[in-house]
């Protein structure tokens, strides 16, 4: 189960990705926005990230104008490792090396076709573990400082 969420700016991209997940047969929880009325991205980030932290969803995809506000908000939530990406290599390696559990995308930065490819690699690339596990553990320990 994948959580998806957006603010008003990310709504068109979130909708495109919702249809993409449906076409791929991926189950999702849609945390809104449900239209282009203004809604604040920190609140929308929290809705989806809470589902990841509780274990109800394996990962989340967050869309705002740039992807940056969503990633800032998401990374304040304990248990979240959010990456704001615009390219295939970064998405692939944030899964392989950082075990990112949240992907943030900018609806005003990339098109839906590119975003679909990024979501595909985000959902299908495993964490490499090994030496990267130690580093991920160090990242997560920063939450308690
Ligand atoms: C909304 O106008 C915009 O600021 C928001 O979607 C996002 O880009 C913030 O980082």
CSV table of C-alpha atoms and ligand atoms in Angstrom, one decimal:
chain,number,residue,atom,x,y,z
A,1,UNK,CA,0.0,0.0,0.0
A,2,UNK,CA,1.4,3.4,-1.0
A,3,UNK,CA,0.3,6.7,0.4
A,4,UNK,CA,-0.1,9.6,-2.0
A,5,UNK,CA,-0.6,13.2,-1.0
A,6,UNK,CA,-0.4,16.7,-2.4
A,7,UNK,CA,-1.1,20.4,-1.8
A,8,UNK,CA,-3.0,22.4,-4.4
A,9,UNK,CA,0.1,23.0,-6.5
A,10,UNK,CA,0.9,19.3,-6.5
A,11,UNK,CA,-2.7,18.2,-7.1
A,12,UNK,CA,-2.5,17.7,-10.9
A,13,UNK,CA,0.7,15.6,-10.6
A,14,UNK,CA,-0.7,13.6,-7.7
A,15,UNK,CA,-3.8,12.8,-9.9
A,16,UNK,CA,-1.6,11.8,-12.8
A,17,UNK,CA,0.4,9.5,-10.5
A,18,UNK,CA,-2.8,8.1,-8.9
A,19,UNK,CA,-4.0,7.0,-12.4
A,20,UNK,CA,-0.5,5.6,-13.0
A,21,UNK,CA,-0.6,3.5,-9.8
A,22,UNK,CA,-4.0,2.3,-10.8
A,23,UNK,CA,-2.8,1.3,-14.2
A,24,UNK,CA,0.1,-0.6,-12.6
A,25,UNK,CA,-2.2,-2.4,-10.1
A,26,UNK,CA,-0.5,-0.7,-7.1
A,27,UNK,CA,-2.9,-0.1,-4.1
A,28,UNK,CA,-2.8,3.4,-2.7
A,29,UNK,CA,-4.3,5.6,0.0
A,30,UNK,CA,-5.1,9.0,-1.3
A,31,UNK,CA,-4.7,11.6,1.4
A,32,UNK,CA,-5.8,14.5,-0.9
A,33,UNK,CA,-5.8,17.2,-2.0
A,34,UNK,CA,-8.9,16.4,-3.9
A,35,UNK,CA,-9.0,19.7,-5.9
A,36,UNK,CA,-7.0,22.8,-6.5
A,37,UNK,CA,-8.3,24.7,-3.5
A,38,UNK,CA,-5.4,26.0,-1.4
A,39,UNK,CA,-4.1,23.6,1.3
A,40,UNK,CA,-0.9,23.8,3.3
A,41,UNK,CA,1.8,21.2,2.3
A,42,UNK,CA,3.0,20.5,5.9
A,43,UNK,CA,-0.4,19.2,6.8
A,44,UNK,CA,-0.6,17.1,3.7
A,45,UNK,CA,2.9,15.7,4.2
A,46,UNK,CA,1.9,14.6,7.7
A,47,UNK,CA,-1.2,12.8,6.6
A,48,UNK,CA,0.7,10.5,4.3
A,49,UNK,CA,3.8,10.2,6.5
A,50,UNK,CA,1.7,9.1,9.5
A,51,UNK,CA,0.5,6.1,7.4
A,52,UNK,CA,4.1,5.2,6.7
A,53,UNK,CA,5.2,5.5,10.3
A,54,UNK,CA,2.2,3.4,11.5
A,55,UNK,CA,3.0,0.7,8.9
A,56,UNK,CA,-0.3,1.0,7.1
A,57,UNK,CA,1.6,2.1,4.0
A,58,UNK,CA,5.1,0.9,2.9
A,59,UNK,CA,6.0,4.2,1.2
A,60,UNK,CA,4.6,7.6,0.3
A,61,UNK,CA,4.7,9.9,-2.7
A,62,UNK,CA,4.2,13.6,-2.0
A,63,UNK,CA,3.7,16.3,-4.6
A,64,UNK,CA,3.8,20.1,-4.1
A,65,UNK,CA,5.0,22.8,-6.4
A,66,UNK,CA,8.7,22.1,-6.0
A,67,UNK,CA,8.7,18.9,-3.9
A,68,UNK,CA,10.9,20.8,-1.5
A,69,UNK,CA,8.4,22.0,1.0
A,70,UNK,CA,6.9,18.5,1.2
A,71,UNK,CA,10.4,17.0,1.8
A,72,UNK,CA,11.3,19.5,4.5
A,73,UNK,CA,8.0,18.8,6.3
A,74,UNK,CA,8.3,15.0,5.8
A,75,UNK,CA,11.8,14.8,7.2
A,76,UNK,CA,10.7,16.4,10.5
A,77,UNK,CA,8.6,13.3,11.1
A,78,UNK,CA,10.3,10.5,13.1
A,79,UNK,CA,10.8,7.4,10.9
A,80,UNK,CA,10.6,9.3,7.6
A,81,UNK,CA,13.5,9.4,5.1
A,82,UNK,CA,12.2,11.7,2.3
A,83,UNK,CA,14.0,12.5,-0.9
A,84,UNK,CA,13.1,15.3,-3.3
A,85,UNK,CA,14.2,14.1,-6.7
A,86,UNK,CA,14.0,15.1,-10.3
A,87,UNK,CA,16.1,12.5,-12.0
A,88,UNK,CA,16.3,8.7,-12.3
A,89,UNK,CA,19.8,8.3,-10.8
A,90,UNK,CA,18.9,10.1,-7.6
A,91,UNK,CA,15.7,8.1,-7.1
A,92,UNK,CA,17.5,4.8,-7.8
A,93,UNK,CA,20.3,5.6,-5.3
A,94,UNK,CA,18.1,7.1,-2.6
A,95,UNK,CA,16.4,3.6,-2.5
A,96,UNK,CA,19.7,1.6,-2.8
A,97,UNK,CA,21.7,3.7,-0.3
A,98,UNK,CA,19.3,5.7,1.8
A,99,UNK,CA,16.3,3.4,2.0
A,100,UNK,CA,14.1,6.4,1.3
A,101,UNK,CA,10.5,5.7,2.2
A,102,UNK,CA,9.1,8.9,0.9
A,103,UNK,CA,9.5,10.4,-2.6
A,104,UNK,CA,8.8,14.1,-3.1
A,105,UNK,CA,8.1,15.5,-6.5
A,106,UNK,CA,7.6,19.0,-7.9
A,107,UNK,CA,4.6,19.4,-10.1
A,108,UNK,CA,6.0,22.7,-11.3
A,109,UNK,CA,9.4,21.1,-12.0
A,110,UNK,CA,8.8,17.9,-13.9
A,111,UNK,CA,6.2,16.5,-16.2
A,112,UNK,CA,3.9,13.6,-15.4
A,113,UNK,CA,5.7,11.3,-17.8
A,114,UNK,CA,9.0,11.8,-16.0
A,115,UNK,CA,7.3,11.5,-12.6
A,116,UNK,CA,5.8,8.2,-13.6
A,117,UNK,CA,9.3,6.8,-14.4
A,118,UNK,CA,10.6,8.1,-11.1
A,119,UNK,CA,7.7,6.5,-9.2
A,120,UNK,CA,8.4,3.2,-11.0
A,121,UNK,CA,12.0,3.1,-9.9
A,122,UNK,CA,11.2,4.3,-6.4
A,123,UNK,CA,8.7,1.5,-5.9
A,124,UNK,CA,10.8,-1.2,-7.5
A,125,UNK,CA,14.3,-0.6,-6.3
A,126,UNK,CA,15.3,-2.5,-3.1
A,127,UNK,CA,17.5,-1.1,-0.3
A,128,UNK,CA,21.0,-2.5,-0.7
A,129,UNK,CA,21.7,-2.8,3.1
A,130,UNK,CA,25.2,-3.8,4.1
A,131,UNK,CA,27.4,-0.8,4.8
A,132,UNK,CA,24.4,1.5,4.0
A,133,UNK,CA,22.4,0.1,6.9
A,134,UNK,CA,24.9,1.5,9.3
A,135,UNK,CA,24.7,4.9,7.7
A,136,UNK,CA,20.9,4.9,7.6
A,137,UNK,CA,21.0,3.9,11.3
A,138,UNK,CA,23.2,6.9,11.9
A,139,UNK,CA,20.8,9.2,10.1
A,140,UNK,CA,17.9,7.9,12.1
A,141,UNK,CA,19.8,8.3,15.4
A,142,UNK,CA,19.9,12.0,14.7
A,143,UNK,CA,16.2,12.1,15.4
A,144,UNK,CA,16.9,11.5,19.1
A,145,UNK,CA,19.5,14.3,19.5
B,1,LIG,C1,2.5,26.5,-3.1
B,1,LIG,O1,2.4,27.7,-3.7
B,1,LIG,C2,4.0,26.1,-3.0
B,1,LIG,O2,4.7,27.0,-2.2
B,1,LIG,C3,4.2,24.7,-2.6
B,1,LIG,O3,3.4,23.8,-3.4
B,1,LIG,C4,5.6,24.1,-2.5
B,1,LIG,O4,6.2,24.3,-3.8
B,1,LIG,C5,6.4,24.5,-1.4
B,1,LIG,O5,7.5,24.0,-1.3
